[in-house]
PDB file of C-alpha atoms in Angstrom:
ATOM      1  CA  MET A 467     254.747 -44.612 153.855  1.00  0.00           C
ATOM      2  CA  SER A 468     256.776 -47.201 156.481  1.00  0.00           C
ATOM      3  CA  THR A 469     259.099 -49.443 155.845  1.00  0.00           C
ATOM      4  CA  HIS A 470     259.735 -53.115 157.131  1.00  0.00           C
ATOM      5  CA  THR A 471     261.237 -53.395 159.746  1.00  0.00           C
ATOM      6  CA  HIS A 472     263.031 -57.363 160.162  1.00  0.00           C
ATOM      7  CA  ASP A 473     262.536 -57.673 164.065  1.00  0.00           C
ATOM      8  CA  HIS A 474     262.526 -61.460 163.188  1.00  0.00           C
ATOM      9  CA  ASP A 475     265.464 -63.396 162.284  1.00  0.00           C
ATOM     10  CA  HIS A 476     263.858 -66.308 159.984  1.00  0.00           C
ATOM     11  CA  ASP A 477     264.837 -66.341 156.321  1.00  0.00           C
ATOM     12  CA  HIS A 478     261.390 -66.655 154.863  1.00  0.00           C
ATOM     13  CA  ASP A 479     260.601 -64.853 151.527  1.00  0.00           C
ATOM     14  CA  HIS A 480     257.971 -61.634 152.117  1.00  0.00           C
ATOM     15  CA  THR A 481     259.362 -59.242 149.977  1.00  0.00           C
ATOM     16  CA  THR A 482     257.485 -60.308 147.021  1.00  0.00           C
ATOM     17  CA  PHE A 483     254.436 -58.160 147.557  1.00  0.00           C
ATOM     18  CA  GLN A 484     255.115 -53.802 147.962  1.00  0.00           C
ATOM     19  CA  PRO A 485     252.941 -52.481 150.793  1.00  0.00           C
ATOM     20  CA  ASP A 486     249.299 -52.229 149.450  1.00  0.00           C
ATOM     21  CA  ILE A 487     247.712 -48.515 148.584  1.00  0.00           C
ATOM     22  CA  LYS A 488     246.222 -48.809 151.858  1.00  0.00           C
ATOM     23  CA  ASP A 489     247.149 -50.033 155.134  1.00  0.00           C
ATOM     24  CA  PRO A 490     245.060 -52.969 156.248  1.00  0.00           C
ATOM     25  CA  SER A 491     243.351 -52.094 159.065  1.00  0.00           C
ATOM     26  CA  GLN A 492     240.310 -54.482 159.275  1.00  0.00           C
ATOM     27  CA  GLU A 493     240.698 -58.093 161.436  1.00  0.00           C
ATOM     28  CA  TRP A 494     240.525 -60.142 158.307  1.00  0.00           C
ATOM     29  CA  GLU A 495     242.688 -58.144 156.454  1.00  0.00           C
ATOM     30  CA  PHE A 496     245.150 -58.779 159.148  1.00  0.00           C
ATOM     31  CA  LEU A 497     243.812 -62.763 159.026  1.00  0.00           C
ATOM     32  CA  GLU A 498     244.727 -62.582 155.211  1.00  0.00           C
ATOM     33  CA  ILE A 499     248.849 -61.204 156.463  1.00  0.00           C
ATOM     34  CA  ALA A 500     248.920 -63.880 159.250  1.00  0.00           C
ATOM     35  CA  LEU A 501     247.580 -66.878 157.370  1.00  0.00           C
ATOM     36  CA  ARG A 502     249.880 -65.697 154.465  1.00  0.00           C
ATOM     37  CA  GLU A 503     253.126 -65.395 156.375  1.00  0.00           C
ATOM     38  CA  LEU A 504     252.731 -68.553 158.102  1.00  0.00           C
ATOM     39  CA  LEU A 505     252.001 -70.765 155.073  1.00  0.00           C
ATOM     40  CA  ILE A 506     255.256 -68.985 153.593  1.00  0.00           C
ATOM     41  CA  GLU A 507     257.114 -70.206 156.607  1.00  0.00           C
ATOM     42  CA  LYS A 508     256.272 -72.905 157.182  1.00  0.00           C
ATOM     43  CA  GLN A 509     256.621 -73.625 153.157  1.00  0.00           C
ATOM     44  CA  ILE A 510     253.340 -74.887 152.356  1.00  0.00           C
ATOM     45  CA  LEU A 511     253.270 -72.043 149.558  1.00  0.00           C
ATOM     46  CA  SER A 512     255.873 -69.816 148.803  1.00  0.00           C
ATOM     47  CA  ALA A 513     255.570 -66.096 147.764  1.00  0.00           C
ATOM     48  CA  ARG A 514     256.625 -67.010 144.205  1.00  0.00           C
ATOM     49  CA  GLU A 515     253.612 -69.311 143.696  1.00  0.00           C
ATOM     50  CA  ILE A 516     251.279 -66.716 145.367  1.00  0.00           C
ATOM     51  CA  ALA A 517     252.791 -63.875 142.802  1.00  0.00           C
ATOM     52  CA  ASP A 518     252.192 -66.255 139.941  1.00  0.00           C
ATOM     53  CA  GLU A 519     248.696 -67.210 140.972  1.00  0.00           C
ATOM     54  CA  MET A 520     247.780 -63.578 141.302  1.00  0.00           C
ATOM     55  CA  GLU A 521     248.750 -62.699 137.450  1.00  0.00           C
ATOM     56  CA  ALA A 522     247.190 -65.837 136.085  1.00  0.00           C
ATOM     57  CA  TRP A 523     244.176 -64.369 137.691  1.00  0.00           C
ATOM     58  CA  GLU A 524     245.089 -61.164 135.556  1.00  0.00           C
ATOM     59  CA  ARG A 525     245.636 -63.103 132.554  1.00  0.00           C
ATOM     60  CA  LYS A 526     242.091 -64.315 132.947  1.00  0.00           C
ATOM     61  CA  SER A 527     239.634 -62.359 131.017  1.00  0.00           C
ATOM     62  CA  PRO A 528     235.869 -62.082 129.405  1.00  0.00           C
ATOM     63  CA  GLU A 529     238.309 -62.000 126.137  1.00  0.00           C
ATOM     64  CA  ALA A 530     238.164 -65.917 126.154  1.00  0.00           C
ATOM     65  CA  GLY A 531     234.425 -66.081 125.987  1.00  0.00           C
ATOM     66  CA  ALA A 532     234.100 -63.268 123.228  1.00  0.00           C
ATOM     67  CA  ARG A 533     236.425 -65.676 120.848  1.00  0.00           C
ATOM     68  CA  VAL A 534     234.326 -68.439 121.554  1.00  0.00           C
ATOM     69  CA  VAL A 535     231.257 -66.593 120.609  1.00  0.00           C
ATOM     70  CA  ALA A 536     232.401 -64.630 117.635  1.00  0.00           C
ATOM     71  CA  ARG A 537     233.506 -68.394 116.298  1.00  0.00           C
ATOM     72  CA  ALA A 538     229.988 -69.631 117.214  1.00  0.00           C
ATOM     73  CA  TRP A 539     228.679 -66.944 115.164  1.00  0.00           C
ATOM     74  CA  CYS A 540     230.831 -67.673 112.369  1.00  0.00           C
ATOM     75  CA  ASP A 541     230.759 -71.125 112.317  1.00  0.00           C
ATOM     76  CA  ASP A 542     227.451 -73.526 112.610  1.00  0.00           C
ATOM     77  CA  GLY A 543     229.416 -76.488 112.611  1.00  0.00           C
ATOM     78  CA  PHE A 544     231.251 -75.063 116.126  1.00  0.00           C
ATOM     79  CA  ARG A 545     228.171 -73.546 116.928  1.00  0.00           C
ATOM     80  CA  GLN A 546     226.631 -76.461 117.419  1.00  0.00           C
ATOM     81  CA  ARG A 547     229.218 -78.508 118.975  1.00  0.00           C
ATOM     82  CA  LEU A 548     229.310 -75.553 121.798  1.00  0.00           C
ATOM     83  CA  LEU A 549     225.561 -76.172 122.257  1.00  0.00           C
ATOM     84  CA  ALA A 550     225.897 -79.495 122.536  1.00  0.00           C
ATOM     85  CA  ASP A 551     228.885 -80.121 124.731  1.00  0.00           C
ATOM     86  CA  ALA A 552     230.368 -76.941 125.822  1.00  0.00           C
ATOM     87  CA  ASN A 553     233.249 -78.007 127.510  1.00  0.00           C
ATOM     88  CA  SER A 554     234.712 -79.807 124.545  1.00  0.00           C
ATOM     89  CA  ALA A 555     233.721 -77.250 122.553  1.00  0.00           C
ATOM     90  CA  VAL A 556     235.778 -74.201 124.364  1.00  0.00           C
ATOM     91  CA  ALA A 557     238.354 -76.631 124.391  1.00  0.00           C
ATOM     92  CA  GLU A 558     239.165 -76.573 120.849  1.00  0.00           C
ATOM     93  CA  LEU A 559     240.349 -72.673 120.999  1.00  0.00           C
ATOM     94  CA  GLY A 560     242.569 -73.850 124.426  1.00  0.00           C
ATOM     95  CA  VAL A 561     240.151 -73.052 127.148  1.00  0.00           C
ATOM     96  CA  GLU A 562     240.225 -75.944 129.470  1.00  0.00           C
ATOM     97  CA  ILE A 563     237.000 -76.075 131.869  1.00  0.00           C
ATOM     98  CA  GLU A 564     237.859 -78.696 134.467  1.00  0.00           C
ATOM     99  CA  SER A 565     235.725 -80.545 136.644  1.00  0.00           C
ATOM    100  CA  VAL A 566     232.622 -78.666 135.919  1.00  0.00           C
ATOM    101  CA  GLU A 567     230.080 -78.970 133.217  1.00  0.00           C
ATOM    102  CA  LEU A 568     229.799 -75.958 131.057  1.00  0.00           C
ATOM    103  CA  ILE A 569     226.697 -75.452 129.107  1.00  0.00           C
ATOM    104  CA  ALA A 570     226.571 -72.897 126.867  1.00  0.00           C
ATOM    105  CA  VAL A 571     222.963 -71.339 126.013  1.00  0.00           C
ATOM    106  CA  GLU A 572     221.781 -68.520 122.962  1.00  0.00           C
ATOM    107  CA  ASN A 573     220.570 -65.936 123.174  1.00  0.00           C
ATOM    108  CA  THR A 574     217.707 -65.260 119.735  1.00  0.00           C
ATOM    109  CA  ALA A 575     215.292 -62.020 118.660  1.00  0.00           C
ATOM    110  CA  ASP A 576     212.515 -64.539 121.209  1.00  0.00           C
ATOM    111  CA  LEU A 577     214.564 -66.082 124.000  1.00  0.00           C
ATOM    112  CA  HIS A 578     217.082 -64.090 126.484  1.00  0.00           C
ATOM    113  CA  HIS A 579     219.164 -65.862 128.780  1.00  0.00           C
ATOM    114  CA  MET A 580     220.905 -64.555 132.007  1.00  0.00           C
ATOM    115  CA  VAL A 581     223.153 -66.029 134.429  1.00  0.00           C
ATOM    116  CA  VAL A 582     222.887 -65.968 138.562  1.00  0.00           C
ATOM    117  CA  CYS A 583     224.457 -68.439 141.009  1.00  0.00           C
ATOM    118  CA  THR A 584     222.006 -67.748 143.831  1.00  0.00           C
ATOM    119  CA  LEU A 585     223.615 -69.885 146.372  1.00  0.00           C
ATOM    120  CA  CYS A 586     227.347 -68.619 146.134  1.00  0.00           C
ATOM    121  CA  SER A 587     229.238 -67.147 143.255  1.00  0.00           C
ATOM    122  CA  CYS A 588     229.954 -69.795 140.784  1.00  0.00           C
ATOM    123  CA  TYR A 589     231.172 -68.514 137.587  1.00  0.00           C
ATOM    124  CA  PRO A 590     233.555 -70.078 134.528  1.00  0.00           C
ATOM    125  CA  ARG A 591     236.487 -67.569 135.479  1.00  0.00           C
ATOM    126  CA  GLY A 592     238.561 -69.361 132.252  1.00  0.00           C
ATOM    127  CA  LEU A 593     236.159 -67.986 129.976  1.00  0.00           C
ATOM    128  CA  LEU A 594     234.898 -64.407 131.501  1.00  0.00           C
ATOM    129  CA  GLY A 595     237.824 -63.457 133.829  1.00  0.00           C
ATOM    130  CA  VAL A 596     237.699 -62.222 137.548  1.00  0.00           C
ATOM    131  CA  PRO A 597     233.490 -61.805 138.223  1.00  0.00           C
ATOM    132  CA  PRO A 598     232.318 -58.520 138.969  1.00  0.00           C
ATOM    133  CA  LEU A 599     231.056 -57.708 142.715  1.00  0.00           C
ATOM    134  CA  TRP A 600     227.458 -57.525 141.656  1.00  0.00           C
ATOM    135  CA  TYR A 601     227.389 -60.793 140.810  1.00  0.00           C
ATOM    136  CA  LYS A 602     228.291 -62.064 144.039  1.00  0.00           C
ATOM    137  CA  SER A 603     226.056 -59.063 145.858  1.00  0.00           C
ATOM    138  CA  PHE A 604     223.251 -60.631 147.922  1.00  0.00           C
ATOM    139  CA  GLU A 605     220.817 -58.173 145.459  1.00  0.00           C
ATOM    140  CA  TYR A 606     221.352 -59.706 142.330  1.00  0.00           C
ATOM    141  CA  ARG A 607     221.740 -63.287 144.111  1.00  0.00           C
ATOM    142  CA  SER A 608     218.202 -62.657 145.479  1.00  0.00           C
ATOM    143  CA  ARG A 609     216.156 -60.938 142.514  1.00  0.00           C
ATOM    144  CA  ALA A 610     217.798 -62.381 139.277  1.00  0.00           C
ATOM    145  CA  VAL A 611     215.387 -65.063 140.028  1.00  0.00           C
ATOM    146  CA  ARG A 612     212.417 -63.199 140.829  1.00  0.00           C
ATOM    147  CA  GLU A 613     212.327 -60.259 138.918  1.00  0.00           C
ATOM    148  CA  PRO A 614     214.875 -60.605 135.788  1.00  0.00           C
ATOM    149  CA  ARG A 615     213.346 -57.653 133.750  1.00  0.00           C
ATOM    150  CA  ALA A 616     213.548 -54.946 136.463  1.00  0.00           C
ATOM    151  CA  VAL A 617     217.136 -56.196 136.662  1.00  0.00           C
ATOM    152  CA  LEU A 618     217.766 -56.285 133.334  1.00  0.00           C
ATOM    153  CA  ALA A 619     216.537 -52.498 133.432  1.00  0.00           C
ATOM    154  CA  GLU A 620     218.957 -51.543 136.208  1.00  0.00           C
ATOM    155  CA  PHE A 621     221.534 -52.822 133.574  1.00  0.00           C
ATOM    156  CA  GLY A 622     220.568 -50.373 131.058  1.00  0.00           C
ATOM    157  CA  THR A 623     218.939 -53.411 129.039  1.00  0.00           C
ATOM    158  CA  GLU A 624     215.143 -53.218 127.928  1.00  0.00           C
ATOM    159  CA  LEU A 625     214.108 -55.762 126.315  1.00  0.00           C
ATOM    160  CA  ALA A 626     210.433 -56.202 124.761  1.00  0.00           C
ATOM    161  CA  ASP A 627     207.174 -57.816 126.454  1.00  0.00           C
ATOM    162  CA  SER A 628     207.608 -60.272 123.726  1.00  0.00           C
ATOM    163  CA  VAL A 629     211.111 -61.674 124.608  1.00  0.00           C
ATOM    164  CA  GLU A 630     210.937 -64.969 127.123  1.00  0.00           C
ATOM    165  CA  VAL A 631     213.463 -64.299 129.919  1.00  0.00           C
ATOM    166  CA  ARG A 632     214.972 -67.591 131.169  1.00  0.00           C
ATOM    167  CA  VAL A 633     217.266 -67.482 134.171  1.00  0.00           C
ATOM    168  CA  LEU A 634     219.769 -69.731 134.653  1.00  0.00           C
ATOM    169  CA  ASP A 635     221.221 -71.009 138.228  1.00  0.00           C
ATOM    170  CA  SER A 636     224.782 -71.771 138.627  1.00  0.00           C
ATOM    171  CA  THR A 637     226.010 -74.438 141.178  1.00  0.00           C
ATOM    172  CA  ALA A 638     229.573 -75.518 141.705  1.00  0.00           C
ATOM    173  CA  ASP A 639     229.320 -78.710 139.470  1.00  0.00           C
ATOM    174  CA  CYS A 640     227.749 -76.716 136.627  1.00  0.00           C
ATOM    175  CA  ARG A 641     228.851 -73.188 134.803  1.00  0.00           C
ATOM    176  CA  HIS A 642     226.914 -71.470 131.938  1.00  0.00           C
ATOM    177  CA  LEU A 643     227.918 -69.529 129.322  1.00  0.00           C
ATOM    178  CA  VAL A 644     225.412 -67.232 127.521  1.00  0.00           C
ATOM    179  CA  ILE A 645     225.731 -66.541 123.484  1.00  0.00           C
ATOM    180  CA  PRO A 646     224.294 -63.159 122.915  1.00  0.00           C
ATOM    181  CA  ALA A 647     222.379 -62.997 119.841  1.00  0.00           C
ATOM    182  CA  ARG A 648     224.685 -61.363 116.599  1.00  0.00           C
ATOM    183  CA  PRO A 649     224.079 -57.467 116.556  1.00  0.00           C
ATOM    184  CA  ALA A 650     222.414 -56.536 113.249  1.00  0.00           C
ATOM    185  CA  GLY A 651     224.645 -55.141 110.830  1.00  0.00           C
ATOM    186  CA  THR A 652     227.627 -57.438 111.247  1.00  0.00           C
ATOM    187  CA  GLU A 653     227.681 -59.452 108.299  1.00  0.00           C
ATOM    188  CA  GLY A 654     230.941 -59.546 106.988  1.00  0.00           C
ATOM    189  CA  LEU A 655     232.742 -58.544 110.073  1.00  0.00           C
ATOM    190  CA  SER A 656     235.591 -60.607 110.476  1.00  0.00           C
ATOM    191  CA  GLU A 657     235.697 -63.368 113.513  1.00  0.00           C
ATOM    192  CA  ASP A 658     238.288 -60.605 115.802  1.00  0.00           C
ATOM    193  CA  ALA A 659     236.109 -57.359 114.854  1.00  0.00           C
ATOM    194  CA  LEU A 660     232.931 -59.930 116.264  1.00  0.00           C
ATOM    195  CA  ALA A 661     234.891 -60.837 118.980  1.00  0.00           C
ATOM    196  CA  ALA A 662     235.568 -57.200 119.976  1.00  0.00           C
ATOM    197  CA  LEU A 663     231.202 -56.762 120.077  1.00  0.00           C
ATOM    198  CA  VAL A 664     230.770 -59.166 122.564  1.00  0.00           C
ATOM    199  CA  GLY A 665     231.662 -57.683 126.403  1.00  0.00           C
ATOM    200  CA  ARG A 666     231.570 -59.442 129.716  1.00  0.00           C
ATOM    201  CA  ASP A 667     228.222 -58.523 130.732  1.00  0.00           C
ATOM    202  CA  SER A 668     226.638 -60.208 127.638  1.00  0.00           C
ATOM    203  CA  LEU A 669     228.036 -63.189 127.906  1.00  0.00           C
ATOM    204  CA  ILE A 670     226.368 -63.238 131.412  1.00  0.00           C
ATOM    205  CA  GLY A 671     223.250 -62.074 129.810  1.00  0.00           C
ATOM    206  CA  THR A 672     223.021 -58.917 131.932  1.00  0.00           C
ATOM    207  CA  ALA A 673     223.824 -56.928 128.481  1.00  0.00           C
ATOM    208  CA  LEU A 674     223.435 -57.461 124.651  1.00  0.00           C
ATOM    209  CA  ALA A 675     226.168 -57.771 122.299  1.00  0.00           C
ATOM    210  CA  ARG A 676     227.164 -54.624 121.627  1.00  0.00           C
ATOM    211  CA  ALA A 677     226.119 -52.810 117.860  1.00  0.00           C
ATOM    212  CA  PRO A 678     229.026 -52.546 115.372  1.00  0.00           C
ATOM    213  CA  HIS A 679     230.835 -48.971 115.594  1.00  0.00           C
ATOM    214  CA  GLY A 680     228.508 -46.496 113.593  1.00  0.00           C
ATOM    215  CA  GLU A 681     225.501 -48.187 114.236  1.00  0.00           C
ATOM    216  CA  ALA A 682     223.180 -46.719 117.028  1.00  0.00           C
TER     217      ALA A 682
ATOM    218  CA  MET B1471     209.041 -66.876 154.118  1.00  0.00           C
ATOM    219  CA  THR B1472     212.783 -67.224 155.355  1.00  0.00           C
ATOM    220  CA  THR B1473     212.185 -70.124 157.940  1.00  0.00           C
ATOM    221  CA  ASN B1474     214.111 -73.005 157.682  1.00  0.00           C
ATOM    222  CA  ARG B1475     216.229 -71.149 154.571  1.00  0.00           C
ATOM    223  CA  ALA B1476     220.151 -71.580 154.911  1.00  0.00           C
ATOM    224  CA  ILE B1477     221.795 -68.463 154.974  1.00  0.00           C
ATOM    225  CA  SER B1478     223.174 -68.924 151.423  1.00  0.00           C
ATOM    226  CA  ASP B1479     219.823 -69.331 150.193  1.00  0.00           C
ATOM    227  CA  LEU B1480     218.913 -65.788 148.598  1.00  0.00           C
ATOM    228  CA  GLY B1481     217.324 -66.759 145.492  1.00  0.00           C
ATOM    229  CA  GLY B1482     213.967 -64.867 145.134  1.00  0.00           C
ATOM    230  CA  LEU B1483     213.925 -63.021 148.769  1.00  0.00           C
ATOM    231  CA  PRO B1484     213.467 -59.204 148.436  1.00  0.00           C
ATOM    232  CA  ALA B1485     216.149 -57.120 148.080  1.00  0.00           C
ATOM    233  CA  GLY B1486     217.519 -53.647 147.104  1.00  0.00           C
ATOM    234  CA  PRO B1487     218.610 -52.268 143.822  1.00  0.00           C
ATOM    235  CA  ILE B1488     221.980 -53.839 142.609  1.00  0.00           C
ATOM    236  CA  ASP B1489     225.301 -51.493 142.955  1.00  0.00           C
ATOM    237  CA  THR B1490     226.612 -52.464 139.522  1.00  0.00           C
ATOM    238  CA  HIS B1491     229.394 -50.149 139.934  1.00  0.00           C
ATOM    239  CA  GLU B1492     232.940 -51.909 138.502  1.00  0.00           C
ATOM    240  CA  HIS B1493     235.278 -52.790 141.458  1.00  0.00           C
ATOM    241  CA  GLU B1494     238.853 -53.124 141.469  1.00  0.00           C
ATOM    242  CA  ALA B1495     240.151 -55.884 143.859  1.00  0.00           C
ATOM    243  CA  THR B1496     242.438 -54.887 146.644  1.00  0.00           C
ATOM    244  CA  LEU B1497     246.012 -56.646 146.847  1.00  0.00           C
ATOM    245  CA  VAL B1498     244.335 -57.905 150.183  1.00  0.00           C
ATOM    246  CA  GLU B1499     241.602 -59.903 148.250  1.00  0.00           C
ATOM    247  CA  ARG B1500     243.762 -60.718 144.946  1.00  0.00           C
ATOM    248  CA  ARG B1501     246.009 -62.769 147.601  1.00  0.00           C
ATOM    249  CA  ILE B1502     243.045 -64.223 149.704  1.00  0.00           C
ATOM    250  CA  ASP B1503     242.065 -65.533 145.953  1.00  0.00           C
ATOM    251  CA  ALA B1504     245.267 -66.667 144.976  1.00  0.00           C
ATOM    252  CA  MET B1505     246.075 -68.415 148.144  1.00  0.00           C
ATOM    253  CA  MET B1506     242.370 -70.346 147.981  1.00  0.00           C
ATOM    254  CA  MET B1507     243.322 -71.783 144.634  1.00  0.00           C
ATOM    255  CA  LEU B1508     246.442 -72.568 145.508  1.00  0.00           C
ATOM    256  CA  LEU B1509     245.507 -74.740 148.408  1.00  0.00           C
ATOM    257  CA  ARG B1510     242.420 -76.122 146.790  1.00  0.00           C
ATOM    258  CA  ALA B1511     244.604 -77.220 143.660  1.00  0.00           C
ATOM    259  CA  LYS B1512     246.569 -79.922 143.311  1.00  0.00           C
ATOM    260  CA  PRO B1513     249.413 -81.152 144.643  1.00  0.00           C
ATOM    261  CA  ARG B1514     248.193 -79.721 148.062  1.00  0.00           C
ATOM    262  CA  ALA B1515     244.329 -80.438 147.498  1.00  0.00           C
ATOM    263  CA  PHE B1516     243.817 -80.034 151.185  1.00  0.00           C
ATOM    264  CA  TRP B1517     239.939 -79.517 150.355  1.00  0.00           C
ATOM    265  CA  VAL B1518     237.442 -79.421 147.790  1.00  0.00           C
ATOM    266  CA  THR B1519     235.155 -76.420 146.383  1.00  0.00           C
ATOM    267  CA  ASP B1520     232.154 -77.824 148.350  1.00  0.00           C
ATOM    268  CA  GLU B1521     233.927 -77.995 151.903  1.00  0.00           C
ATOM    269  CA  ASN B1522     234.601 -74.477 150.775  1.00  0.00           C
ATOM    270  CA  ARG B1523     231.184 -73.464 150.958  1.00  0.00           C
ATOM    271  CA  ARG B1524     229.904 -75.813 153.944  1.00  0.00           C
ATOM    272  CA  THR B1525     232.400 -73.397 155.634  1.00  0.00           C
ATOM    273  CA  ILE B1526     231.229 -70.511 154.338  1.00  0.00           C
ATOM    274  CA  GLU B1527     227.092 -71.312 155.052  1.00  0.00           C
ATOM    275  CA  SER B1528     228.182 -72.718 158.103  1.00  0.00           C
ATOM    276  CA  LEU B1529     229.199 -68.964 159.401  1.00  0.00           C
ATOM    277  CA  THR B1530     226.372 -67.225 161.477  1.00  0.00           C
ATOM    278  CA  PRO B1531     223.692 -65.600 159.811  1.00  0.00           C
ATOM    279  CA  GLU B1532     225.023 -62.262 161.244  1.00  0.00           C
ATOM    280  CA  PHE B1533     228.467 -62.707 160.248  1.00  0.00           C
ATOM    281  CA  TYR B1534     227.510 -64.098 156.575  1.00  0.00           C
ATOM    282  CA  GLU B1535     225.619 -61.089 156.129  1.00  0.00           C
ATOM    283  CA  GLY B1536     227.714 -58.481 157.523  1.00  0.00           C
ATOM    284  CA  SER B1537     230.889 -59.309 155.950  1.00  0.00           C
ATOM    285  CA  ALA B1538     232.597 -59.078 152.981  1.00  0.00           C
ATOM    286  CA  TYR B1539     233.224 -61.409 150.085  1.00  0.00           C
ATOM    287  CA  TYR B1540     236.825 -62.302 150.879  1.00  0.00           C
ATOM    288  CA  GLU B1541     235.743 -61.688 154.705  1.00  0.00           C
ATOM    289  CA  ARG B1542     234.020 -64.866 154.515  1.00  0.00           C
ATOM    290  CA  TRP B1543     236.788 -66.808 152.083  1.00  0.00           C
ATOM    291  CA  VAL B1544     239.617 -65.830 154.625  1.00  0.00           C
ATOM    292  CA  THR B1545     237.521 -67.274 157.370  1.00  0.00           C
ATOM    293  CA  ALA B1546     236.523 -70.125 156.189  1.00  0.00           C
ATOM    294  CA  MET B1547     240.437 -70.504 154.937  1.00  0.00           C
ATOM    295  CA  ARG B1548     241.738 -70.073 158.668  1.00  0.00           C
ATOM    296  CA  ALA B1549     238.866 -72.596 159.095  1.00  0.00           C
ATOM    297  CA  LEU B1550     239.687 -75.647 157.049  1.00  0.00           C
ATOM    298  CA  LEU B1551     243.253 -74.942 157.365  1.00  0.00           C
ATOM    299  CA  ILE B1552     242.950 -75.583 161.154  1.00  0.00           C
ATOM    300  CA  GLU B1553     240.132 -78.581 160.312  1.00  0.00           C
ATOM    301  CA  LYS B1554     242.903 -80.229 158.141  1.00  0.00           C
ATOM    302  CA  GLY B1555     245.723 -79.844 160.360  1.00  0.00           C
ATOM    303  CA  VAL B1556     247.910 -77.956 158.055  1.00  0.00           C
ATOM    304  CA  LEU B1557     248.164 -74.773 160.751  1.00  0.00           C
ATOM    305  CA  ASP B1558     246.591 -75.076 164.377  1.00  0.00           C
ATOM    306  CA  GLU B1559     244.736 -71.995 166.345  1.00  0.00           C
ATOM    307  CA  ALA B1560     247.489 -71.502 168.645  1.00  0.00           C
ATOM    308  CA  GLU B1561     250.284 -70.700 165.824  1.00  0.00           C
ATOM    309  CA  ILE B1562     247.554 -68.682 163.628  1.00  0.00           C
ATOM    310  CA  GLU B1563     246.396 -66.536 167.070  1.00  0.00           C
ATOM    311  CA  ALA B1564     250.311 -66.293 167.997  1.00  0.00           C
ATOM    312  CA  LYS B1565     251.419 -64.828 164.464  1.00  0.00           C
ATOM    313  CA  LEU B1566     247.459 -62.600 164.478  1.00  0.00           C
ATOM    314  CA  ALA B1567     248.614 -61.113 167.417  1.00  0.00           C
ATOM    315  CA  GLU B1568     252.295 -60.214 166.222  1.00  0.00           C
ATOM    316  CA  VAL B1569     250.800 -58.515 162.704  1.00  0.00           C
ATOM    317  CA  ARG B1570     248.390 -56.733 164.632  1.00  0.00           C
ATOM    318  CA  ALA B1571     251.345 -55.263 166.900  1.00  0.00           C
ATOM    319  CA  ARG B1572     253.278 -54.255 163.737  1.00  0.00           C
ATOM    320  CA  TYR B1573     250.563 -52.340 162.210  1.00  0.00           C
ATOM    321  CA  ALA B1574     249.680 -50.706 165.527  1.00  0.00           C
ATOM    322  CA  ALA B1575     253.622 -49.444 165.500  1.00  0.00           C
ATOM    323  CA  GLY B1576     253.426 -48.173 161.741  1.00  0.00           C
ATOM    324  CA  GLY B1577     254.507 -51.128 159.793  1.00  0.00           C
ATOM    325  CA  ALA B1578     254.068 -52.557 156.269  1.00  0.00           C
ATOM    326  CA  ALA B1579     253.205 -55.998 155.090  1.00  0.00           C
TER     327      ALA B1579
END
């Protein structure tokens, strides 16, 4: 790989970032580099802060959402608080969802919710981590509200015709958390063991919670 | 059916199959995301989420439809940095020229 040449005399800190695996080649990738270098040179942002923010992103994961769901499955008082005021309920578990309303909805044997943001990519990162690329895709945004069962089938999620499907559209001011239905055969499992059954897609509603180990 | 729709108003439109593959964010994408969060958050708070959306929704339909997700974000970031007087057009263009030349010469980030 090529090395950095210091053909400029300012002393800004851009040594925090190693070269990417592939060299940027597109104009918008150059734009990112240009804006970042300018913001650092003008001391509007520091390389340290950007690196810290990138680490903070990596720490966010659907495990937070899974813990919330497992608690709701185990503790009916918490479940009711979660359905009544999700922002306050998740704060009990140390998850702060600020400046947007969080609404939790419950999947059952008869009712299935899935979440989309048709207008952009609104998503509760504090609970689910970084959104998958498909969530932001034009195809998912377009089709989720018109043919949710066909979309679910593309994710391998087949629901009986008797199950009602509701699609929730997120906005910049309102995010949703799906509480998947608790799988059969999980009586007596610990909260941690239950949380391990709750994957990201089940919190969006494109999948179900996993069956416990050994079950079909 | 699609007349008078905003470019972002995709709900219910016909579209092809969903690519459900996972995607590992690139370093450039993660940096764009991190900078956007920092610029929007206190103490800087140069703009709010809705201004971000307004900027993205003001892109031309050709650009909106033909661009990558973080390509739209970084384009919006440039527009907002100029609009809010944080950076100006000339210094961005000058820096961009320098960056392009650096890569053309085989330099690294």
